[in-house]
PDB file of C-alpha atoms in Angstrom:
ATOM      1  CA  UNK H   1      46.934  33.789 147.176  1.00  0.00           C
ATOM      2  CA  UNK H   2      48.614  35.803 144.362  1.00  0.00           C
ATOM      3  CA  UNK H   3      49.535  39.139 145.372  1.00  0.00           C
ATOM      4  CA  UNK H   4      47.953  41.319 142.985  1.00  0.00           C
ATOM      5  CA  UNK H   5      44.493  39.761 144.460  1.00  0.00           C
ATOM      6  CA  UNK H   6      45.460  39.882 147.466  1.00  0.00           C
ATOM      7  CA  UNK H   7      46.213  43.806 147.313  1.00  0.00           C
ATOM      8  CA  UNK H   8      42.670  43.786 145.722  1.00  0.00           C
ATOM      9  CA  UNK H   9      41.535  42.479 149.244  1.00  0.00           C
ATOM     10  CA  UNK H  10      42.568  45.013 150.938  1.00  0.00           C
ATOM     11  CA  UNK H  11      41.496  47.569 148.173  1.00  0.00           C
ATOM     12  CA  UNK H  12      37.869  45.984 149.092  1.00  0.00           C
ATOM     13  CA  UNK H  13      38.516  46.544 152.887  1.00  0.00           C
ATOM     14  CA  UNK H  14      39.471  50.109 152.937  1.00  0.00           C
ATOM     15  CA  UNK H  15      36.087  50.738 150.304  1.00  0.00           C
ATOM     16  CA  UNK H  16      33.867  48.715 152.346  1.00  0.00           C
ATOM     17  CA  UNK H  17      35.007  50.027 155.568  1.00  0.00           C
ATOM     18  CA  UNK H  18      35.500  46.555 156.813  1.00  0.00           C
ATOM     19  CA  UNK H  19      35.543  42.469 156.320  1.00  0.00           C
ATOM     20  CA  UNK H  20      32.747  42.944 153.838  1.00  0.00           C
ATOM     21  CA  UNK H  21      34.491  43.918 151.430  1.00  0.00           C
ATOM     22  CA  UNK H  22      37.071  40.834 151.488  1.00  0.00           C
ATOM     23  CA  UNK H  23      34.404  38.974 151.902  1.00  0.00           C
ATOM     24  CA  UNK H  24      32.751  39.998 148.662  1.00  0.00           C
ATOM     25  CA  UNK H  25      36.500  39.368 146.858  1.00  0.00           C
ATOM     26  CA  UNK H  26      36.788  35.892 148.035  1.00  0.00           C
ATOM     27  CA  UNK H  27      32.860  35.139 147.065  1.00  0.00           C
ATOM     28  CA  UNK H  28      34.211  35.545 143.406  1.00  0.00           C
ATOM     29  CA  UNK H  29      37.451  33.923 144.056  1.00  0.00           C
ATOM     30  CA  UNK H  30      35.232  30.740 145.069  1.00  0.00           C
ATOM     31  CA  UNK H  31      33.014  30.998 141.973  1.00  0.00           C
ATOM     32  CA  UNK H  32      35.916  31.247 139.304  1.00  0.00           C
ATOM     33  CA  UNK H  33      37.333  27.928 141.409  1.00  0.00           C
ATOM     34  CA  UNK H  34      40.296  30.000 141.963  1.00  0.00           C
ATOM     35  CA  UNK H  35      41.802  29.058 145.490  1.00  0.00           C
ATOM     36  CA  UNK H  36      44.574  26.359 145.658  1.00  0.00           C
ATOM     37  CA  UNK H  37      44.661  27.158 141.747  1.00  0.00           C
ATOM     38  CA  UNK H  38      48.418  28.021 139.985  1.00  0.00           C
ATOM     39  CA  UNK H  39      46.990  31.342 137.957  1.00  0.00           C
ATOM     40  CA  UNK H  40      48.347  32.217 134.531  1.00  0.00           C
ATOM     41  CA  UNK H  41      48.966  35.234 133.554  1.00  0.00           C
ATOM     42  CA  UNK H  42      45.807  35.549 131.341  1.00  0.00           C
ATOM     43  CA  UNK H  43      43.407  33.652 134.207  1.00  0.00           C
ATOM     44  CA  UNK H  44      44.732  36.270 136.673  1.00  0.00           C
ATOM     45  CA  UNK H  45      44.173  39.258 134.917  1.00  0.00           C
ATOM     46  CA  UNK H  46      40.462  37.800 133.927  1.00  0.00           C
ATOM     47  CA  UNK H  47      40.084  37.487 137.460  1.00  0.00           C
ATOM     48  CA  UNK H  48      41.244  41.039 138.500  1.00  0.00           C
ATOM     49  CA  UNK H  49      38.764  42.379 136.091  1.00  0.00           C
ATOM     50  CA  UNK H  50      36.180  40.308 137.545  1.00  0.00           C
ATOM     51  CA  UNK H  51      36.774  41.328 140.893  1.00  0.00           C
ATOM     52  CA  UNK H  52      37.174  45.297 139.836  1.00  0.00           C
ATOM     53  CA  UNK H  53      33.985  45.336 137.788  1.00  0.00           C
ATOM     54  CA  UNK H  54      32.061  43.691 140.567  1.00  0.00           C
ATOM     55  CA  UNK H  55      33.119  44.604 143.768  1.00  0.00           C
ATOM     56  CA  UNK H  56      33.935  48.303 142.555  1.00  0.00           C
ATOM     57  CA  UNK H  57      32.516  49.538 139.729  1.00  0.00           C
ATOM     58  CA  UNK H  58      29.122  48.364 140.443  1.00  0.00           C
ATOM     59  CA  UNK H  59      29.010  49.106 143.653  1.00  0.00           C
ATOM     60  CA  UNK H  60      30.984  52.694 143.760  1.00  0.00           C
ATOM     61  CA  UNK H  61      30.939  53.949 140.384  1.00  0.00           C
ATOM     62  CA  UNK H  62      33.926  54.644 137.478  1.00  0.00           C
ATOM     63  CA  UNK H  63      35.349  57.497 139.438  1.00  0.00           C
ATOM     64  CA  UNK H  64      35.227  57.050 143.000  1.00  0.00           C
ATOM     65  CA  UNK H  65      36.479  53.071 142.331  1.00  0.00           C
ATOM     66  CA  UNK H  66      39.193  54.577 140.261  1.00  0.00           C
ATOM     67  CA  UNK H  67      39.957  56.291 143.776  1.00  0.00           C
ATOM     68  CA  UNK H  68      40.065  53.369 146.024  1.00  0.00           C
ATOM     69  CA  UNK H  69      42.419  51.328 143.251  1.00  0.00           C
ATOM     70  CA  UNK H  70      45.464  53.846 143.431  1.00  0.00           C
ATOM     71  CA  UNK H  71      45.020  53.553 147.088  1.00  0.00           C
ATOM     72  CA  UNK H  72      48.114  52.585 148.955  1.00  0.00           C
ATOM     73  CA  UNK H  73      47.656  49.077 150.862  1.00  0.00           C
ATOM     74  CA  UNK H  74      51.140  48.451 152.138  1.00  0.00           C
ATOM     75  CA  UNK H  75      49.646  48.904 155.798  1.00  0.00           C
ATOM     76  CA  UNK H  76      45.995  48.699 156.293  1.00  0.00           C
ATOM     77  CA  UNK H  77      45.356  48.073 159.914  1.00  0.00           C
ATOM     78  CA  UNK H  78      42.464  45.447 161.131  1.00  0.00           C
ATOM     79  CA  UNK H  79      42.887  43.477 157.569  1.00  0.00           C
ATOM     80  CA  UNK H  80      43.369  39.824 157.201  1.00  0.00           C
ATOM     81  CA  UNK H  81      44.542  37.855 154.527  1.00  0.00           C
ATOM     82  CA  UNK H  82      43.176  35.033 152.767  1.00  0.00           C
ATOM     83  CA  UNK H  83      43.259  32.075 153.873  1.00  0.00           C
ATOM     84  CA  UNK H  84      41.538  29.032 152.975  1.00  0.00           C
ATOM     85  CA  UNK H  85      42.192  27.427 156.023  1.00  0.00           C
ATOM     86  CA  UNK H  86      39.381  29.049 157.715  1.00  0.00           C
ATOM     87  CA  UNK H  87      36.751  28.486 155.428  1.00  0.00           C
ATOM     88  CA  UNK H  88      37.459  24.853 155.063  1.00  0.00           C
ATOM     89  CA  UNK H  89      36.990  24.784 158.863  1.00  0.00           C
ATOM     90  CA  UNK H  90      33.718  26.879 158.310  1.00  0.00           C
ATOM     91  CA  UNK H  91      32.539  24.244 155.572  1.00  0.00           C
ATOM     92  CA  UNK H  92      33.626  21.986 158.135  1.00  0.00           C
ATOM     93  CA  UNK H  93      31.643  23.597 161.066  1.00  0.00           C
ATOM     94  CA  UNK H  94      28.287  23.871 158.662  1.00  0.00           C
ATOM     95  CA  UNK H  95      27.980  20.049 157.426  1.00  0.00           C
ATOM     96  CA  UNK H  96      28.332  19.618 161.530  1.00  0.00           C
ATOM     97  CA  UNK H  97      25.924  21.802 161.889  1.00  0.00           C
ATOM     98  CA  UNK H  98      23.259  20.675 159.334  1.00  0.00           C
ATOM     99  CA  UNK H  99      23.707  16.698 160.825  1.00  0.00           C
ATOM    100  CA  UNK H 100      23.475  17.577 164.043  1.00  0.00           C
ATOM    101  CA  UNK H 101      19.792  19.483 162.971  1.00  0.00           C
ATOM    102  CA  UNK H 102      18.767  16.275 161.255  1.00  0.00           C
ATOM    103  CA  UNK H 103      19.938  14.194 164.154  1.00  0.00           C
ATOM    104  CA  UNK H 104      18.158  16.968 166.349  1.00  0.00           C
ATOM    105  CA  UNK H 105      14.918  16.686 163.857  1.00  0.00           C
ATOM    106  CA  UNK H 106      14.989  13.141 164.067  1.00  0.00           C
ATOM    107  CA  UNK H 107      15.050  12.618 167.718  1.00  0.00           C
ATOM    108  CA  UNK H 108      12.489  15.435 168.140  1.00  0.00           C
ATOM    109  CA  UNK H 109      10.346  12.764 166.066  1.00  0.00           C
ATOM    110  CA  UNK H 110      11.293   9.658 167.679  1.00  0.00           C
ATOM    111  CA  UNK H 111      10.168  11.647 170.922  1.00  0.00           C
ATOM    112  CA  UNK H 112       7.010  12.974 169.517  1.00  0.00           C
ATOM    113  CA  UNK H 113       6.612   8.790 168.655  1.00  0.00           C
ATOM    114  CA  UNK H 114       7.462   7.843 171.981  1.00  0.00           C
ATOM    115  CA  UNK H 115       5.071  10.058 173.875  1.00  0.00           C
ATOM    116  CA  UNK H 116       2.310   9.186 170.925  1.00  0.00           C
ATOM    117  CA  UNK H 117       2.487   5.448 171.521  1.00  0.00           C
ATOM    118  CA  UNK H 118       2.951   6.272 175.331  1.00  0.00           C
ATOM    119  CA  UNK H 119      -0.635   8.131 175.460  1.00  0.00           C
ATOM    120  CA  UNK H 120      -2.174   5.361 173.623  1.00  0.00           C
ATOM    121  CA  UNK H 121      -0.590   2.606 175.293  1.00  0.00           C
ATOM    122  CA  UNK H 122      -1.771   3.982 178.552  1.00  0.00           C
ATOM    123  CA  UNK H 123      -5.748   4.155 177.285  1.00  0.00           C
ATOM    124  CA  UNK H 124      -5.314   0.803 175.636  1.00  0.00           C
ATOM    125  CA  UNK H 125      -3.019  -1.323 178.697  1.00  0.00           C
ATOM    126  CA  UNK H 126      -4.085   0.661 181.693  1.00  0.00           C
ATOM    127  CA  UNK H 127      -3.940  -1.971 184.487  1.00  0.00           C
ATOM    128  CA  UNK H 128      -6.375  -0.414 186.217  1.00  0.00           C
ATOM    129  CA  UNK H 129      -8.952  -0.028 183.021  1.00  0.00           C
ATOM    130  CA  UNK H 130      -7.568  -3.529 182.187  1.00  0.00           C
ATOM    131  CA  UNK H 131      -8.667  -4.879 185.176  1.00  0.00           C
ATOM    132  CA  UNK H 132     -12.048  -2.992 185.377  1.00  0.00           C
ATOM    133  CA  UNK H 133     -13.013  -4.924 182.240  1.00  0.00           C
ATOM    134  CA  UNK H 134     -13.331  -8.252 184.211  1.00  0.00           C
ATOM    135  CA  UNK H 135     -15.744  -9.994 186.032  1.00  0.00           C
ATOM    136  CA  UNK H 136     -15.947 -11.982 189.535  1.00  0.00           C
ATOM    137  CA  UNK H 137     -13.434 -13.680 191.027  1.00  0.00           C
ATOM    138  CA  UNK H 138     -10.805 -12.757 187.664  1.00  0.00           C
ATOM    139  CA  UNK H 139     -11.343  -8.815 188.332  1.00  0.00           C
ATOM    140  CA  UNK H 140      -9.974  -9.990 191.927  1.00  0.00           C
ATOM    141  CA  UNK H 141      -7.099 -11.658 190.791  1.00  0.00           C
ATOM    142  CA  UNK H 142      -6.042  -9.162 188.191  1.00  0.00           C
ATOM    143  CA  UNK H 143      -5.934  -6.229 190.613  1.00  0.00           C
ATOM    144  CA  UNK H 144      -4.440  -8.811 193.143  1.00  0.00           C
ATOM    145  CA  UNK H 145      -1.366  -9.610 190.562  1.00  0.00           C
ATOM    146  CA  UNK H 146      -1.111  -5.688 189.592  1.00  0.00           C
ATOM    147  CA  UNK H 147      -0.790  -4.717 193.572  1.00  0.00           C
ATOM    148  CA  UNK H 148       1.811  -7.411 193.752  1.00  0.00           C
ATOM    149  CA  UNK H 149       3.402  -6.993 189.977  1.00  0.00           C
ATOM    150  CA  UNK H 150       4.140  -3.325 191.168  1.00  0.00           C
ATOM    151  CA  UNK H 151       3.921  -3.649 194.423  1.00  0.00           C
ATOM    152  CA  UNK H 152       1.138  -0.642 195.337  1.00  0.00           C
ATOM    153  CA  UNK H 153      -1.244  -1.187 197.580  1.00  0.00           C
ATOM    154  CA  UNK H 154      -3.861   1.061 195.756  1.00  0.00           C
ATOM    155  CA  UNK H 155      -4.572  -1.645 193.830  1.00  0.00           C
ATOM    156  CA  UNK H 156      -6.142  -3.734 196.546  1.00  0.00           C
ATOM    157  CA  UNK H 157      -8.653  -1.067 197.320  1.00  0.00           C
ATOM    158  CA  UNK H 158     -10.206  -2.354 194.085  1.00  0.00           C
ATOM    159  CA  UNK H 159     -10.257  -5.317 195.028  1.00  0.00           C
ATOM    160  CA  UNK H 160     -14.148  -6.555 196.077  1.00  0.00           C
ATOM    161  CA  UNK H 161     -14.018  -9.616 198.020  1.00  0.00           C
ATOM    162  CA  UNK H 162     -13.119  -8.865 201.333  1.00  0.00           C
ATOM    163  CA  UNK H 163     -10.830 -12.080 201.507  1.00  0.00           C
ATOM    164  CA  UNK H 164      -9.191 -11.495 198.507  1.00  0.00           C
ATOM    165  CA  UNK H 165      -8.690  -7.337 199.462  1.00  0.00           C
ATOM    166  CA  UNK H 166      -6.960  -8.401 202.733  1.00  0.00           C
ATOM    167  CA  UNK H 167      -4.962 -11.097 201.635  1.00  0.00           C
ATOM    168  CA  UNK H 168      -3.955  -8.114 199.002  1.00  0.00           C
ATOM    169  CA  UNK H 169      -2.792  -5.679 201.794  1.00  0.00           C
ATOM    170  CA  UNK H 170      -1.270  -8.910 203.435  1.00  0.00           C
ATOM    171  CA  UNK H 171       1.756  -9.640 200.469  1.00  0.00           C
ATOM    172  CA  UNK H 172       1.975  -5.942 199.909  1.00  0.00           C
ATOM    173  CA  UNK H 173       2.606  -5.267 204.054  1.00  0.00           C
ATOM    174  CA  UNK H 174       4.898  -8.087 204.287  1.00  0.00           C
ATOM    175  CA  UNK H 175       6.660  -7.206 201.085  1.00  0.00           C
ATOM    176  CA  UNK H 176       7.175  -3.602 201.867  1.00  0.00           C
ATOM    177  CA  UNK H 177       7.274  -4.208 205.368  1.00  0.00           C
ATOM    178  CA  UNK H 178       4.805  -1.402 206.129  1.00  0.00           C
ATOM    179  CA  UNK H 179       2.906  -2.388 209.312  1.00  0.00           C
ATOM    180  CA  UNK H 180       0.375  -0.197 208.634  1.00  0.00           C
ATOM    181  CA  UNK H 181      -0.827  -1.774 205.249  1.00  0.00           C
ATOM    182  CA  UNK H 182      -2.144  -4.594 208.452  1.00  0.00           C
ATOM    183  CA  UNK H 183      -4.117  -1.736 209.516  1.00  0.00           C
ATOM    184  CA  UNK H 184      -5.870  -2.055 206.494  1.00  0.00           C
ATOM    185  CA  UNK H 185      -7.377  -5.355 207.348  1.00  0.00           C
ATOM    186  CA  UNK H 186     -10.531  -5.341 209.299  1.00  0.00           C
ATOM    187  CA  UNK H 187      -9.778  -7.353 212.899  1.00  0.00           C
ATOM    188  CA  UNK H 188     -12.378  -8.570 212.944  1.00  0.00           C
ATOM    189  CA  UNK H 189     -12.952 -12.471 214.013  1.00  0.00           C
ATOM    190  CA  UNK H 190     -12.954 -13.932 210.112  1.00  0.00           C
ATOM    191  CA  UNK H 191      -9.422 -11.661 209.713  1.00  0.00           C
ATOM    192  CA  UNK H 192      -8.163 -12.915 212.643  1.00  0.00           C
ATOM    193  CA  UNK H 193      -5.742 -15.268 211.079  1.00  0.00           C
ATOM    194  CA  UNK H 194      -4.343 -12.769 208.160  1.00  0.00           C
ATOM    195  CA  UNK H 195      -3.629 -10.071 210.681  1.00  0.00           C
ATOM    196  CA  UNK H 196      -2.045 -12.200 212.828  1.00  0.00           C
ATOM    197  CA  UNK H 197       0.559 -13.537 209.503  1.00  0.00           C
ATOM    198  CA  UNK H 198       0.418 -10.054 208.892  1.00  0.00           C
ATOM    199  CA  UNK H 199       1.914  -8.862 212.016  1.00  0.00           C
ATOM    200  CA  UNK H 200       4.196 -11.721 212.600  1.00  0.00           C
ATOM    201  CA  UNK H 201       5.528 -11.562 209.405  1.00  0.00           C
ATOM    202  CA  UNK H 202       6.900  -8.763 209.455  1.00  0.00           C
ATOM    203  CA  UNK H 203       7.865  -8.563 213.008  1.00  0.00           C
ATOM    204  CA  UNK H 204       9.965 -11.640 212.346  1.00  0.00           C
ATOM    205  CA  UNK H 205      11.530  -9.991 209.709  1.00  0.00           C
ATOM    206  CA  UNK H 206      12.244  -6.962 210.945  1.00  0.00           C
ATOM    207  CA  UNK H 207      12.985  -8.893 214.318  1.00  0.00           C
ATOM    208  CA  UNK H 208      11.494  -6.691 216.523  1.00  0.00           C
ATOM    209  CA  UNK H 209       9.072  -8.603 219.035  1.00  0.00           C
ATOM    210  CA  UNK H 210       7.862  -5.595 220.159  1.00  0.00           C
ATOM    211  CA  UNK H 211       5.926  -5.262 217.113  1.00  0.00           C
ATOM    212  CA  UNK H 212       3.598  -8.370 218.398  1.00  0.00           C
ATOM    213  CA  UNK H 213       1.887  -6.421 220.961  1.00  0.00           C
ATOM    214  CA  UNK H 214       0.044  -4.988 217.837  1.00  0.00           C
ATOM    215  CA  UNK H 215      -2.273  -8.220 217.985  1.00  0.00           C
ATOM    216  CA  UNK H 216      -4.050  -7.716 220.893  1.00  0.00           C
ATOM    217  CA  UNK H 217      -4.595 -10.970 222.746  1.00  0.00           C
ATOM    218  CA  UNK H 218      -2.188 -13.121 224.265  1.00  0.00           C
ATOM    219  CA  UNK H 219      -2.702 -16.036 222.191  1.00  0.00           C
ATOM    220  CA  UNK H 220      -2.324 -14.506 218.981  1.00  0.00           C
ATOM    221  CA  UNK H 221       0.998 -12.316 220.691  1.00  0.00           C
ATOM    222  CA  UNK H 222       2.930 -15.543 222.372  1.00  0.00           C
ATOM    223  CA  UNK H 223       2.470 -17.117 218.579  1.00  0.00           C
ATOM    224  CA  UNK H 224       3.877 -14.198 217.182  1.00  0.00           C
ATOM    225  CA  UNK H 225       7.016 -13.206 219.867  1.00  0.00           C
ATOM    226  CA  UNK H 226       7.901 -17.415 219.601  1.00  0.00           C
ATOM    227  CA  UNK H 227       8.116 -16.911 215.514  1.00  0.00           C
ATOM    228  CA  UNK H 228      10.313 -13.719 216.199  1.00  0.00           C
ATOM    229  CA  UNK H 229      12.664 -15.644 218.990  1.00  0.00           C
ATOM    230  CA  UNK H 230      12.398 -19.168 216.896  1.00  0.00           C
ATOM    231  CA  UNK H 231      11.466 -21.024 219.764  1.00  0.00           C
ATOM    232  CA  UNK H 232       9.864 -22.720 216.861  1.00  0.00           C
ATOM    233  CA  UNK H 233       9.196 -21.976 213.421  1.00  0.00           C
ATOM    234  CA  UNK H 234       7.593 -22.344 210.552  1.00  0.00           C
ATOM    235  CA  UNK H 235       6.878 -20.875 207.100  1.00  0.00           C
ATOM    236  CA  UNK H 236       3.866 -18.694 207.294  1.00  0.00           C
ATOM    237  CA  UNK H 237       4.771 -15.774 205.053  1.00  0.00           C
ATOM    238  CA  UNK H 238       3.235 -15.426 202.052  1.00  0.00           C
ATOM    239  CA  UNK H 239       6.145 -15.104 199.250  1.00  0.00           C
TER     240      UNK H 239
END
């Protein structure tokens, strides 16, 4: 920056008390197009003008700007010269800035989308409003394939057919491996067989033929403690 201006700067510093006053220098600097610019000698004194009837005669009058332009800047401590380095980086800095609010705005909206089409996906595709909706034997099945599909056991409770409820329990228990989902099935003497799988299964799996003594009566315990040792064996699980 030419000198003259830049003793103009610090003219501005010393009236304004501070980097406001530079500031207001280099805000007309920018408007005339005037950094990186090679100055005539007619285009600088335009611009010294400029800058003296704006920055100090409008703002402190003739006499006391007269005052602050004989001042003597060869040392005026805290100032800092022009440099267009800095406000490039500034520019810089704000075009950041502003994308990363419209990437911020538009990710705020893609969120707001999200959680929209969430809310109304879960009214519309609620498994267990899904499944409601059905009849018989295919309300059975659907809560029977949701229990299994995410593997929660709640979903049997739905479940109204006592056969289809415990054979339910039965893949989730022996999928999980959670003896006490067997618990869940009735012993009684139609259940026998499913609580027996039930128990076996995942005794064998676990291999722990302590778990047999769960069953109750020998019959049902020797069948499971001989699938647990392999004395013989044979597919019973359900998959």
């Amino acid at each position: 920056m030419h000198k003259d201006i830049e003793d103009l700067r610090k003219k501005a510093y010393i009236a304004y008390q501070g980097q406001d006053g530079p500031d207001a220098v280099d805000r007309i600097l920018r408007k005339l197009q005037v950094p990186g610019r090679q100055l005539n000698n007619y285009e600088l004194k335009q611009v010294q003008n400029y800058i003296i009837k704006d920055v100090f005669l409008n703002r402190f009058g003739v006499e006391q700007a007269k005052g602050y332009l004989r001042m003597d800047t060869s040392h005026v401590p805290g100032y800092h010269p022009f440099d267009e380095a800095p406000q490039e980086k500034k520019t810089k800095i704000t075009v950041n800035l502003k994308v990363m609010q419209q990437i911020a705005v538009v990710l705020t909206m893609l969120l707001i989308l999200a959680l929209i089409f969430g809310f109304f996906y879960t009214l519309t595709f609620n498994p267990i409003t899904t499944c409601k909706g059905k009849t018989g034997e295919d309300r059975d099945i659907c809560f029977s394939q949701q229990a299994e599909t995410q593997t929660d056991p709640a979903f049997c409770r739905q479940i109204n057919t006592s056969f289809h409820r415990n054979k339910c329990y039965l893949k989730i228990a022996v999928k999980t491996l959670n003896m006490s989902l067997c618990n869940q099935i009735p012993d009684k003497p139609e259940n026998a067989e499913q609580v027996k799988i039930c128990v076996t299964c995942i005794a064998k799996k676990l291999a722990q033929p302590s778990m047999c003594e769960r069953l109750g009566d020998s019959v049902r315990i020797n069948f499971c403690e001989n699938q647990v040792n392999a004395q013989y064996s044979f597919d019973i699980c359900p998959k």
